[in-house]
Amino acid sequence: MEEEKYLGYIKYDGPLVEDGLMDGRKQALALVGFDSAVRYFIGKLAPDVQSLDFEIPVRIKKGSWEALIPETVAGWAQAGLGVIATAYLTKAAQKMAEKDFSDFGFKDIFRASIDGIKWFARIGKHMGNVSIRKFPDVRFDSSNGLIGIVNSKGEILYVPKHVLEIYSQCPATILENIASNITDGRSLVIGSVVDDTLDEVTIDSSEKHIFCQDEEEEDDEILFPELEHGAEVVLEGEVTRENKTSNSMGFKYNDHILTSYPELGSIVQYKHLMFSECRLHGRVSRLDEKGRLNARRPKLIFRHLEEIRGDENYDLFNQ
């Protein structure tokens, strides 16, 4: 029987997972984080398919703990969609082929997405800070279409131009869910397979802080006192996470994550906006868990979310 081939994967490696076992909550966090990151890069690479609700199959493999995306992913994704949606996928692949690539198919959109996740990790490790988005001192390798970015140690990392352009717009928290499982004895490995060649990036416990924000400390002060209970608001921020169990999402507003709930329907309809800059239309709730007007951190009840499109002429090189 022929061995199944894969486009890429994330895995946790080290003594804590040598039996392929990991806490159920940590596994769920890793899978949700991987799915969200893959969808984010697909949306950037092929905006026409961003709003489609397709399935991404992942196979769990023991030995270390691995979540792998098989080469048959395109068939899985298209199987759950109708004829019109499949046409969008084909059109998106054709657009990418015309713009930057040759012989490009829908499977390659997934491959490029996983590659984007890997490069985000590699650039973050190189720079030591994923918030750095301006690269004033660069080197050019025009023969290979690569751009060299210099870190604080003077080291140069050569990156494909289209990857660096996407990186410059990525939210800093895009790998936080999968990186949060890193600890002593458990490292994160992100790999992609191109032309049967494996390329991996490893993030260990000493580098975890690059991709994970510090936990917010609780204090006695009322957060955003100007956001009064019942007030109608229009706020700009970033969608950081989703929780299907509570039908809520995280909305990063002025460096704080606010729990937000759709006024109607399921949070699933907003899945394509994960990690996107958005404008939220809704109202403020100061009700605490006991129904009292006593919550120090406001919640948001929204009726509409609209994506804020970034500047296509982003000044990547600070010129």
PDB file of C-alpha atoms in Angstrom:
ATOM      1  CA  MET A   1       0.000   0.000   0.000  1.00  0.00           C
ATOM      2  CA  GLU A   2       1.421   3.369  -1.049  1.00  0.00           C
ATOM      3  CA  GLU A   3       2.281   5.680   1.830  1.00  0.00           C
ATOM      4  CA  GLU A   4       0.148   8.818   2.037  1.00  0.00           C
ATOM      5  CA  LYS A   5       1.950  12.027   1.162  1.00  0.00           C
ATOM      6  CA  TYR A   6       1.595  15.354   2.944  1.00  0.00           C
ATOM      7  CA  LEU A   7       1.850  19.049   2.097  1.00  0.00           C
ATOM      8  CA  GLY A   8       2.971  20.075   5.562  1.00  0.00           C
ATOM      9  CA  TYR A   9       2.353  19.799   9.264  1.00  0.00           C
ATOM     10  CA  ILE A  10       2.841  21.067  12.759  1.00  0.00           C
ATOM     11  CA  LYS A  11       4.192  18.769  15.423  1.00  0.00           C
ATOM     12  CA  TYR A  12       5.281  18.885  19.025  1.00  0.00           C
ATOM     13  CA  ASP A  13       8.528  17.103  19.725  1.00  0.00           C
ATOM     14  CA  GLY A  14      10.468  16.246  22.860  1.00  0.00           C
ATOM     15  CA  PRO A  15      10.354  14.050  25.975  1.00  0.00           C
ATOM     16  CA  LEU A  16       6.854  15.213  26.976  1.00  0.00           C
ATOM     17  CA  VAL A  17       5.300  13.871  23.753  1.00  0.00           C
ATOM     18  CA  GLU A  18       7.531  10.931  22.854  1.00  0.00           C
ATOM     19  CA  ASP A  19       4.496   8.609  23.175  1.00  0.00           C
ATOM     20  CA  GLY A  20       2.389  10.834  20.901  1.00  0.00           C
ATOM     21  CA  LEU A  21       0.180  11.868  23.822  1.00  0.00           C
ATOM     22  CA  MET A  22      -0.847  15.366  24.854  1.00  0.00           C
ATOM     23  CA  ASP A  23      -3.588  16.866  27.008  1.00  0.00           C
ATOM     24  CA  GLY A  24      -6.935  17.047  25.180  1.00  0.00           C
ATOM     25  CA  ARG A  25      -7.307  20.785  25.692  1.00  0.00           C
ATOM     26  CA  LYS A  26      -3.819  21.411  24.343  1.00  0.00           C
ATOM     27  CA  GLN A  27      -4.594  19.260  21.292  1.00  0.00           C
ATOM     28  CA  ALA A  28      -7.802  21.188  20.637  1.00  0.00           C
ATOM     29  CA  LEU A  29      -5.978  24.514  20.969  1.00  0.00           C
ATOM     30  CA  ALA A  30      -3.294  23.348  18.535  1.00  0.00           C
ATOM     31  CA  LEU A  31      -5.807  22.135  15.928  1.00  0.00           C
ATOM     32  CA  VAL A  32      -7.929  25.298  16.110  1.00  0.00           C
ATOM     33  CA  GLY A  33      -4.807  27.450  15.887  1.00  0.00           C
ATOM     34  CA  PHE A  34      -3.449  25.486  12.909  1.00  0.00           C
ATOM     35  CA  ASP A  35      -6.797  25.624  11.092  1.00  0.00           C
ATOM     36  CA  SER A  36      -7.139  29.375  11.681  1.00  0.00           C
ATOM     37  CA  ALA A  37      -3.593  30.119  10.522  1.00  0.00           C
ATOM     38  CA  VAL A  38      -4.002  28.029   7.344  1.00  0.00           C
ATOM     39  CA  ARG A  39      -7.284  29.811   6.542  1.00  0.00           C
ATOM     40  CA  TYR A  40      -5.701  33.223   7.154  1.00  0.00           C
ATOM     41  CA  PHE A  41      -2.923  32.608   4.630  1.00  0.00           C
ATOM     42  CA  ILE A  42      -5.362  31.111   2.135  1.00  0.00           C
ATOM     43  CA  GLY A  43      -7.398  34.311   2.441  1.00  0.00           C
ATOM     44  CA  LYS A  44      -4.317  36.421   1.756  1.00  0.00           C
ATOM     45  CA  LEU A  45      -3.159  34.263  -1.160  1.00  0.00           C
ATOM     46  CA  ALA A  46      -6.614  33.765  -2.698  1.00  0.00           C
ATOM     47  CA  PRO A  47      -9.130  36.363  -1.392  1.00  0.00           C
ATOM     48  CA  ASP A  48     -11.877  34.923  -3.626  1.00  0.00           C
ATOM     49  CA  VAL A  49     -12.130  31.834  -1.397  1.00  0.00           C
ATOM     50  CA  GLN A  50     -11.757  33.542   1.980  1.00  0.00           C
ATOM     51  CA  SER A  51     -15.473  33.493   2.789  1.00  0.00           C
ATOM     52  CA  LEU A  52     -16.075  29.878   1.671  1.00  0.00           C
ATOM     53  CA  ASP A  53     -16.680  27.396   4.484  1.00  0.00           C
ATOM     54  CA  PHE A  54     -14.592  24.434   3.300  1.00  0.00           C
ATOM     55  CA  GLU A  55     -13.174  21.595   5.368  1.00  0.00           C
ATOM     56  CA  ILE A  56      -9.457  21.202   5.993  1.00  0.00           C
ATOM     57  CA  PRO A  57      -8.614  17.563   6.800  1.00  0.00           C
ATOM     58  CA  VAL A  58      -5.895  16.936   9.363  1.00  0.00           C
ATOM     59  CA  ARG A  59      -4.460  13.532  10.252  1.00  0.00           C
ATOM     60  CA  ILE A  60      -3.006  13.000  13.720  1.00  0.00           C
ATOM     61  CA  LYS A  61       0.149  10.884  13.811  1.00  0.00           C
ATOM     62  CA  LYS A  62       1.858   9.545  16.911  1.00  0.00           C
ATOM     63  CA  GLY A  63       5.546   9.204  17.696  1.00  0.00           C
ATOM     64  CA  SER A  64       5.741  12.831  18.409  1.00  0.00           C
ATOM     65  CA  TRP A  65       2.362  14.607  18.265  1.00  0.00           C
ATOM     66  CA  GLU A  66       1.810  15.586  14.630  1.00  0.00           C
ATOM     67  CA  ALA A  67      -1.069  17.215  12.739  1.00  0.00           C
ATOM     68  CA  LEU A  68      -0.525  16.680   9.017  1.00  0.00           C
ATOM     69  CA  ILE A  69      -2.368  18.052   5.980  1.00  0.00           C
ATOM     70  CA  PRO A  70      -2.476  15.375   3.241  1.00  0.00           C
ATOM     71  CA  GLU A  71      -1.945  16.008  -0.462  1.00  0.00           C
ATOM     72  CA  THR A  72      -5.608  15.047  -0.978  1.00  0.00           C
ATOM     73  CA  VAL A  73      -6.716  18.201   0.875  1.00  0.00           C
ATOM     74  CA  ALA A  74      -8.034  19.838  -2.315  1.00  0.00           C
ATOM     75  CA  GLY A  75     -10.437  16.983  -2.918  1.00  0.00           C
ATOM     76  CA  TRP A  76     -11.634  17.092   0.687  1.00  0.00           C
ATOM     77  CA  ALA A  77     -12.209  20.828   0.590  1.00  0.00           C
ATOM     78  CA  GLN A  78     -14.032  20.770  -2.739  1.00  0.00           C
ATOM     79  CA  ALA A  79     -16.169  17.758  -1.834  1.00  0.00           C
ATOM     80  CA  GLY A  80     -18.204  19.764   0.653  1.00  0.00           C
ATOM     81  CA  LEU A  81     -18.786  22.682  -1.710  1.00  0.00           C
ATOM     82  CA  GLY A  82     -21.185  23.182  -4.559  1.00  0.00           C
ATOM     83  CA  VAL A  83     -20.393  23.773  -8.219  1.00  0.00           C
ATOM     84  CA  ILE A  84     -20.315  27.566  -7.856  1.00  0.00           C
ATOM     85  CA  ALA A  85     -17.913  27.445  -4.900  1.00  0.00           C
ATOM     86  CA  THR A  86     -15.630  25.008  -6.715  1.00  0.00           C
ATOM     87  CA  ALA A  87     -15.543  27.459  -9.617  1.00  0.00           C
ATOM     88  CA  TYR A  88     -14.313  30.161  -7.210  1.00  0.00           C
ATOM     89  CA  LEU A  89     -11.482  27.888  -6.103  1.00  0.00           C
ATOM     90  CA  THR A  90     -10.429  27.206  -9.670  1.00  0.00           C
ATOM     91  CA  LYS A  91     -10.589  30.904 -10.514  1.00  0.00           C
ATOM     92  CA  ALA A  92      -8.468  31.767  -7.462  1.00  0.00           C
ATOM     93  CA  ALA A  93      -5.778  29.264  -8.455  1.00  0.00           C
ATOM     94  CA  GLN A  94      -5.749  30.650 -12.011  1.00  0.00           C
ATOM     95  CA  LYS A  95      -5.284  34.195 -10.700  1.00  0.00           C
ATOM     96  CA  MET A  96      -2.309  33.122  -8.623  1.00  0.00           C
ATOM     97  CA  ALA A  97      -0.805  31.313 -11.593  1.00  0.00           C
ATOM     98  CA  GLU A  98      -1.128  34.460 -13.721  1.00  0.00           C
ATOM     99  CA  LYS A  99       0.334  36.753 -11.071  1.00  0.00           C
ATOM    100  CA  ASP A 100       3.242  34.983  -9.414  1.00  0.00           C
ATOM    101  CA  PHE A 101       3.369  31.299 -10.197  1.00  0.00           C
ATOM    102  CA  SER A 102       3.248  28.766 -12.996  1.00  0.00           C
ATOM    103  CA  ASP A 103       1.337  25.449 -13.197  1.00  0.00           C
ATOM    104  CA  PHE A 104      -0.562  26.450 -10.060  1.00  0.00           C
ATOM    105  CA  GLY A 105      -3.547  24.460  -8.774  1.00  0.00           C
ATOM    106  CA  PHE A 106      -5.851  24.545  -5.780  1.00  0.00           C
ATOM    107  CA  LYS A 107      -3.677  22.070  -3.863  1.00  0.00           C
ATOM    108  CA  ASP A 108      -0.827  24.537  -4.209  1.00  0.00           C
ATOM    109  CA  ILE A 109      -2.861  27.228  -2.448  1.00  0.00           C
ATOM    110  CA  PHE A 110      -2.808  24.998   0.617  1.00  0.00           C
ATOM    111  CA  ARG A 111       0.873  24.248   0.123  1.00  0.00           C
ATOM    112  CA  ALA A 112       1.688  27.970  -0.111  1.00  0.00           C
ATOM    113  CA  SER A 113      -0.431  28.659   2.983  1.00  0.00           C
ATOM    114  CA  ILE A 114       1.497  26.153   5.094  1.00  0.00           C
ATOM    115  CA  ASP A 115       4.701  27.591   3.663  1.00  0.00           C
ATOM    116  CA  GLY A 116       3.528  31.023   4.834  1.00  0.00           C
ATOM    117  CA  ILE A 117       3.052  29.745   8.399  1.00  0.00           C
ATOM    118  CA  LYS A 118       6.547  28.255   8.326  1.00  0.00           C
ATOM    119  CA  TRP A 119       8.070  31.501   7.031  1.00  0.00           C
ATOM    120  CA  PHE A 120       6.236  33.541   9.680  1.00  0.00           C
ATOM    121  CA  ALA A 121       7.939  31.393  12.315  1.00  0.00           C
ATOM    122  CA  ARG A 122      11.327  31.636  10.604  1.00  0.00           C
ATOM    123  CA  ILE A 123      11.182  35.424  10.215  1.00  0.00           C
ATOM    124  CA  GLY A 124       9.924  35.850  13.782  1.00  0.00           C
ATOM    125  CA  LYS A 125      12.820  33.785  15.133  1.00  0.00           C
ATOM    126  CA  HIS A 126      15.290  35.724  12.995  1.00  0.00           C
ATOM    127  CA  MET A 127      14.052  39.147  14.089  1.00  0.00           C
ATOM    128  CA  GLY A 128      13.299  38.131  17.684  1.00  0.00           C
ATOM    129  CA  ASN A 129      10.068  40.125  17.576  1.00  0.00           C
ATOM    130  CA  VAL A 130       7.051  39.492  15.319  1.00  0.00           C
ATOM    131  CA  SER A 131       5.894  43.108  15.755  1.00  0.00           C
ATOM    132  CA  ILE A 132       8.760  44.380  13.581  1.00  0.00           C
ATOM    133  CA  ARG A 133       7.269  45.125  10.161  1.00  0.00           C
ATOM    134  CA  LYS A 134       9.643  47.735   8.738  1.00  0.00           C
ATOM    135  CA  PHE A 135      12.903  46.584   7.202  1.00  0.00           C
ATOM    136  CA  PRO A 136      14.971  49.655   6.285  1.00  0.00           C
ATOM    137  CA  ASP A 137      18.253  47.780   5.732  1.00  0.00           C
ATOM    138  CA  VAL A 138      17.635  45.082   3.117  1.00  0.00           C
ATOM    139  CA  ARG A 139      19.650  43.111   0.571  1.00  0.00           C
ATOM    140  CA  PHE A 140      18.337  42.021  -2.805  1.00  0.00           C
ATOM    141  CA  ASP A 141      18.937  38.748  -4.609  1.00  0.00           C
ATOM    142  CA  SER A 142      17.130  39.617  -7.833  1.00  0.00           C
ATOM    143  CA  SER A 143      18.208  36.440  -9.626  1.00  0.00           C
ATOM    144  CA  ASN A 144      16.204  34.327  -7.162  1.00  0.00           C
ATOM    145  CA  GLY A 145      13.518  36.861  -6.260  1.00  0.00           C
ATOM    146  CA  LEU A 146      14.668  37.007  -2.632  1.00  0.00           C
ATOM    147  CA  ILE A 147      14.960  39.871  -0.160  1.00  0.00           C
ATOM    148  CA  GLY A 148      17.500  39.758   2.664  1.00  0.00           C
ATOM    149  CA  ILE A 149      16.357  41.187   6.001  1.00  0.00           C
ATOM    150  CA  VAL A 150      18.901  42.050   8.679  1.00  0.00           C
ATOM    151  CA  ASN A 151      18.366  41.436  12.399  1.00  0.00           C
ATOM    152  CA  SER A 152      19.922  43.187  15.389  1.00  0.00           C
ATOM    153  CA  LYS A 153      22.940  40.855  15.254  1.00  0.00           C
ATOM    154  CA  GLY A 154      23.657  41.769  11.645  1.00  0.00           C
ATOM    155  CA  GLU A 155      22.555  38.341  10.390  1.00  0.00           C
ATOM    156  CA  ILE A 156      20.762  38.169   7.041  1.00  0.00           C
ATOM    157  CA  LEU A 157      17.774  35.979   6.218  1.00  0.00           C
ATOM    158  CA  TYR A 158      16.718  35.769   2.572  1.00  0.00           C
ATOM    159  CA  VAL A 159      12.951  35.572   2.119  1.00  0.00           C
ATOM    160  CA  PRO A 160      10.745  35.293  -1.025  1.00  0.00           C
ATOM    161  CA  LYS A 161       9.308  38.725  -1.827  1.00  0.00           C
ATOM    162  CA  HIS A 162       5.653  37.635  -1.813  1.00  0.00           C
ATOM    163  CA  VAL A 163       6.140  35.956   1.595  1.00  0.00           C
ATOM    164  CA  LEU A 164       7.597  39.130   3.113  1.00  0.00           C
ATOM    165  CA  GLU A 165       4.702  41.190   1.766  1.00  0.00           C
ATOM    166  CA  ILE A 166       2.179  38.890   3.461  1.00  0.00           C
ATOM    167  CA  TYR A 167       4.252  38.750   6.653  1.00  0.00           C
ATOM    168  CA  SER A 168       4.186  42.535   6.899  1.00  0.00           C
ATOM    169  CA  GLN A 169       0.384  42.416   7.220  1.00  0.00           C
ATOM    170  CA  CYS A 170       0.054  39.357   9.482  1.00  0.00           C
ATOM    171  CA  PRO A 171      -1.284  39.816  13.022  1.00  0.00           C
ATOM    172  CA  ALA A 172       1.420  39.218  15.607  1.00  0.00           C
ATOM    173  CA  THR A 173      -0.797  36.639  17.356  1.00  0.00           C
ATOM    174  CA  ILE A 174      -1.299  34.310  14.385  1.00  0.00           C
ATOM    175  CA  LEU A 175       0.818  31.500  15.899  1.00  0.00           C
ATOM    176  CA  GLU A 176      -0.094  32.159  19.534  1.00  0.00           C
ATOM    177  CA  ASN A 177      -2.503  29.226  19.911  1.00  0.00           C
ATOM    178  CA  ILE A 178      -0.083  26.625  18.607  1.00  0.00           C
ATOM    179  CA  ALA A 179       2.965  28.227  20.246  1.00  0.00           C
ATOM    180  CA  SER A 180       1.254  28.390  23.655  1.00  0.00           C
ATOM    181  CA  ASN A 181       1.755  24.603  24.046  1.00  0.00           C
ATOM    182  CA  ILE A 182       5.541  25.005  23.934  1.00  0.00           C
ATOM    183  CA  THR A 183       7.325  24.321  27.219  1.00  0.00           C
ATOM    184  CA  ASP A 184      10.510  22.680  28.485  1.00  0.00           C
ATOM    185  CA  GLY A 185      10.485  19.212  26.937  1.00  0.00           C
ATOM    186  CA  ARG A 186       8.000  20.117  24.185  1.00  0.00           C
ATOM    187  CA  SER A 187       9.071  22.119  21.108  1.00  0.00           C
ATOM    188  CA  LEU A 188       6.956  23.152  18.126  1.00  0.00           C
ATOM    189  CA  VAL A 189       8.038  22.121  14.626  1.00  0.00           C
ATOM    190  CA  ILE A 190       6.428  23.562  11.479  1.00  0.00           C
ATOM    191  CA  GLY A 191       7.249  21.821   8.215  1.00  0.00           C
ATOM    192  CA  SER A 192       6.330  22.014   4.550  1.00  0.00           C
ATOM    193  CA  VAL A 193       7.094  19.627   1.722  1.00  0.00           C
ATOM    194  CA  VAL A 194       7.947  20.965  -1.734  1.00  0.00           C
ATOM    195  CA  ASP A 195       9.150  18.672  -4.533  1.00  0.00           C
ATOM    196  CA  ASP A 196       9.620  15.883  -1.979  1.00  0.00           C
ATOM    197  CA  THR A 197      11.990  18.129  -0.022  1.00  0.00           C
ATOM    198  CA  LEU A 198      11.213  18.759   3.646  1.00  0.00           C
ATOM    199  CA  ASP A 199      11.839  22.180   5.187  1.00  0.00           C
ATOM    200  CA  GLU A 200      11.285  22.661   8.932  1.00  0.00           C
ATOM    201  CA  VAL A 201      11.401  25.430  11.517  1.00  0.00           C
ATOM    202  CA  THR A 202      11.627  24.593  15.230  1.00  0.00           C
ATOM    203  CA  ILE A 203      10.507  26.893  18.056  1.00  0.00           C
ATOM    204  CA  ASP A 204      11.675  25.898  21.531  1.00  0.00           C
ATOM    205  CA  SER A 205      10.812  27.187  25.000  1.00  0.00           C
ATOM    206  CA  SER A 206      13.477  29.905  24.853  1.00  0.00           C
ATOM    207  CA  GLU A 207      11.742  31.386  21.776  1.00  0.00           C
ATOM    208  CA  LYS A 208       8.109  30.957  22.866  1.00  0.00           C
ATOM    209  CA  HIS A 209       7.883  34.572  24.067  1.00  0.00           C
ATOM    210  CA  ILE A 210       8.386  35.796  20.485  1.00  0.00           C
ATOM    211  CA  PHE A 211       5.031  34.349  19.412  1.00  0.00           C
ATOM    212  CA  CYS A 212       2.971  34.501  22.628  1.00  0.00           C
ATOM    213  CA  GLN A 213       1.844  37.679  24.296  1.00  0.00           C
ATOM    214  CA  ASP A 214       2.003  37.941  28.054  1.00  0.00           C
ATOM    215  CA  GLU A 215      -1.175  37.090  29.930  1.00  0.00           C
ATOM    216  CA  GLU A 216      -3.092  40.194  30.883  1.00  0.00           C
ATOM    217  CA  GLU A 217      -2.957  40.933  34.582  1.00  0.00           C
ATOM    218  CA  GLU A 218      -6.186  41.482  36.435  1.00  0.00           C
ATOM    219  CA  ASP A 219      -6.472  44.737  38.349  1.00  0.00           C
ATOM    220  CA  ASP A 220      -9.120  46.647  40.231  1.00  0.00           C
ATOM    221  CA  GLU A 221      -9.466  49.409  37.654  1.00  0.00           C
ATOM    222  CA  ILE A 222     -12.412  49.566  35.311  1.00  0.00           C
ATOM    223  CA  LEU A 223     -11.211  48.912  31.764  1.00  0.00           C
ATOM    224  CA  PHE A 224     -12.369  51.495  29.200  1.00  0.00           C
ATOM    225  CA  PRO A 225     -14.777  53.379  31.516  1.00  0.00           C
ATOM    226  CA  GLU A 226     -15.939  55.396  28.509  1.00  0.00           C
ATOM    227  CA  LEU A 227     -17.555  52.230  27.144  1.00  0.00           C
ATOM    228  CA  GLU A 228     -20.738  52.407  29.194  1.00  0.00           C
ATOM    229  CA  HIS A 229     -23.334  49.654  29.426  1.00  0.00           C
ATOM    230  CA  GLY A 230     -25.808  49.768  26.540  1.00  0.00           C
ATOM    231  CA  ALA A 231     -23.807  52.289  24.508  1.00  0.00           C
ATOM    232  CA  GLU A 232     -23.855  51.866  20.741  1.00  0.00           C
ATOM    233  CA  VAL A 233     -20.280  51.689  19.443  1.00  0.00           C
ATOM    234  CA  VAL A 234     -18.234  51.318  16.291  1.00  0.00           C
ATOM    235  CA  LEU A 235     -14.767  50.026  17.214  1.00  0.00           C
ATOM    236  CA  GLU A 236     -11.740  49.096  15.153  1.00  0.00           C
ATOM    237  CA  GLY A 237      -9.584  46.179  16.195  1.00  0.00           C
ATOM    238  CA  GLU A 238      -8.399  42.664  15.394  1.00  0.00           C
ATOM    239  CA  VAL A 239     -10.292  39.358  15.599  1.00  0.00           C
ATOM    240  CA  THR A 240      -7.928  37.200  17.627  1.00  0.00           C
ATOM    241  CA  ARG A 241      -9.728  33.944  18.415  1.00  0.00           C
ATOM    242  CA  GLU A 242     -13.037  32.093  18.318  1.00  0.00           C
ATOM    243  CA  ASN A 243     -14.786  29.875  20.854  1.00  0.00           C
ATOM    244  CA  LYS A 244     -17.573  27.785  19.361  1.00  0.00           C
ATOM    245  CA  THR A 245     -18.582  26.446  22.781  1.00  0.00           C
ATOM    246  CA  SER A 246     -19.422  29.905  24.152  1.00  0.00           C
ATOM    247  CA  ASN A 247     -20.252  31.301  20.679  1.00  0.00           C
ATOM    248  CA  SER A 248     -17.799  34.134  21.255  1.00  0.00           C
ATOM    249  CA  MET A 249     -14.636  35.603  19.826  1.00  0.00           C
ATOM    250  CA  GLY A 250     -11.751  37.724  21.030  1.00  0.00           C
ATOM    251  CA  PHE A 251     -11.621  41.296  19.731  1.00  0.00           C
ATOM    252  CA  LYS A 252      -8.326  43.121  20.321  1.00  0.00           C
ATOM    253  CA  TYR A 253      -9.108  46.767  20.984  1.00  0.00           C
ATOM    254  CA  ASN A 254      -6.407  49.199  22.174  1.00  0.00           C
ATOM    255  CA  ASP A 255      -4.132  46.307  23.232  1.00  0.00           C
ATOM    256  CA  HIS A 256      -6.822  44.517  25.268  1.00  0.00           C
ATOM    257  CA  ILE A 257      -8.777  41.415  24.264  1.00  0.00           C
ATOM    258  CA  LEU A 258     -12.532  41.904  24.735  1.00  0.00           C
ATOM    259  CA  THR A 259     -14.941  38.972  24.629  1.00  0.00           C
ATOM    260  CA  SER A 260     -17.501  39.587  21.891  1.00  0.00           C
ATOM    261  CA  TYR A 261     -20.729  37.828  20.950  1.00  0.00           C
ATOM    262  CA  PRO A 262     -22.801  37.993  17.751  1.00  0.00           C
ATOM    263  CA  GLU A 263     -26.259  39.451  18.334  1.00  0.00           C
ATOM    264  CA  LEU A 264     -27.732  36.801  16.054  1.00  0.00           C
ATOM    265  CA  GLY A 265     -26.526  33.462  14.733  1.00  0.00           C
ATOM    266  CA  SER A 266     -23.367  31.442  15.152  1.00  0.00           C
ATOM    267  CA  ILE A 267     -19.789  32.691  15.422  1.00  0.00           C
ATOM    268  CA  VAL A 268     -18.925  30.272  12.598  1.00  0.00           C
ATOM    269  CA  GLN A 269     -20.180  32.759  10.000  1.00  0.00           C
ATOM    270  CA  TYR A 270     -17.296  35.068  10.958  1.00  0.00           C
ATOM    271  CA  LYS A 271     -14.590  32.385  10.792  1.00  0.00           C
ATOM    272  CA  HIS A 272     -13.118  33.891   7.610  1.00  0.00           C
ATOM    273  CA  LEU A 273     -12.314  37.095   9.534  1.00  0.00           C
ATOM    274  CA  MET A 274      -9.957  35.422  12.006  1.00  0.00           C
ATOM    275  CA  PHE A 275      -6.771  37.490  12.510  1.00  0.00           C
ATOM    276  CA  SER A 276      -8.209  40.297  10.351  1.00  0.00           C
ATOM    277  CA  GLU A 277      -8.451  43.982  11.174  1.00  0.00           C
ATOM    278  CA  CYS A 278     -12.174  44.695  11.470  1.00  0.00           C
ATOM    279  CA  ARG A 279     -14.694  47.384  12.290  1.00  0.00           C
ATOM    280  CA  LEU A 280     -17.212  46.160  14.877  1.00  0.00           C
ATOM    281  CA  HIS A 281     -20.731  47.614  15.041  1.00  0.00           C
ATOM    282  CA  GLY A 282     -22.612  46.777  18.210  1.00  0.00           C
ATOM    283  CA  ARG A 283     -23.265  47.665  21.835  1.00  0.00           C
ATOM    284  CA  VAL A 284     -21.454  47.438  25.159  1.00  0.00           C
ATOM    285  CA  SER A 285     -22.418  45.080  27.974  1.00  0.00           C
ATOM    286  CA  ARG A 286     -21.204  45.559  31.555  1.00  0.00           C
ATOM    287  CA  LEU A 287     -23.184  42.622  32.941  1.00  0.00           C
ATOM    288  CA  ASP A 288     -21.078  40.237  34.993  1.00  0.00           C
ATOM    289  CA  GLU A 289     -21.565  36.466  35.265  1.00  0.00           C
ATOM    290  CA  LYS A 290     -24.317  36.975  37.867  1.00  0.00           C
ATOM    291  CA  GLY A 291     -26.236  39.456  35.715  1.00  0.00           C
ATOM    292  CA  ARG A 292     -25.196  42.510  37.709  1.00  0.00           C
ATOM    293  CA  LEU A 293     -23.979  45.781  36.186  1.00  0.00           C
ATOM    294  CA  ASN A 294     -20.599  45.234  37.749  1.00  0.00           C
ATOM    295  CA  ALA A 295     -18.190  43.936  35.075  1.00  0.00           C
ATOM    296  CA  ARG A 296     -14.853  45.752  35.098  1.00  0.00           C
ATOM    297  CA  ARG A 297     -14.040  44.480  31.612  1.00  0.00           C
ATOM    298  CA  PRO A 298     -16.680  45.311  28.971  1.00  0.00           C
ATOM    299  CA  LYS A 299     -18.135  42.730  26.615  1.00  0.00           C
ATOM    300  CA  LEU A 300     -19.291  43.521  23.090  1.00  0.00           C
ATOM    301  CA  ILE A 301     -22.525  42.394  21.457  1.00  0.00           C
ATOM    302  CA  PHE A 302     -22.103  42.969  17.730  1.00  0.00           C
ATOM    303  CA  ARG A 303     -24.540  42.955  14.844  1.00  0.00           C
ATOM    304  CA  HIS A 304     -22.015  43.522  12.065  1.00  0.00           C
ATOM    305  CA  LEU A 305     -18.307  42.975  11.409  1.00  0.00           C
ATOM    306  CA  GLU A 306     -16.593  44.447   8.387  1.00  0.00           C
ATOM    307  CA  GLU A 307     -13.020  43.792   7.375  1.00  0.00           C
ATOM    308  CA  ILE A 308     -10.722  46.789   7.083  1.00  0.00           C
ATOM    309  CA  ARG A 309      -8.689  46.294   3.966  1.00  0.00           C
ATOM    310  CA  GLY A 310      -5.006  47.100   4.343  1.00  0.00           C
ATOM    311  CA  ASP A 311      -3.098  49.514   2.162  1.00  0.00           C
ATOM    312  CA  GLU A 312      -1.912  47.546  -0.876  1.00  0.00           C
ATOM    313  CA  ASN A 313       1.026  49.960  -1.150  1.00  0.00           C
ATOM    314  CA  TYR A 314       2.285  49.255   2.371  1.00  0.00           C
ATOM    315  CA  ASP A 315       5.725  50.814   2.856  1.00  0.00           C
ATOM    316  CA  LEU A 316       7.461  47.534   3.614  1.00  0.00           C
ATOM    317  CA  PHE A 317      11.018  48.828   3.327  1.00  0.00           C
ATOM    318  CA  ASN A 318      10.469  52.192   4.994  1.00  0.00           C
ATOM    319  CA  GLN A 319      11.474  54.022   1.841  1.00  0.00           C
TER     320      GLN A 319
END
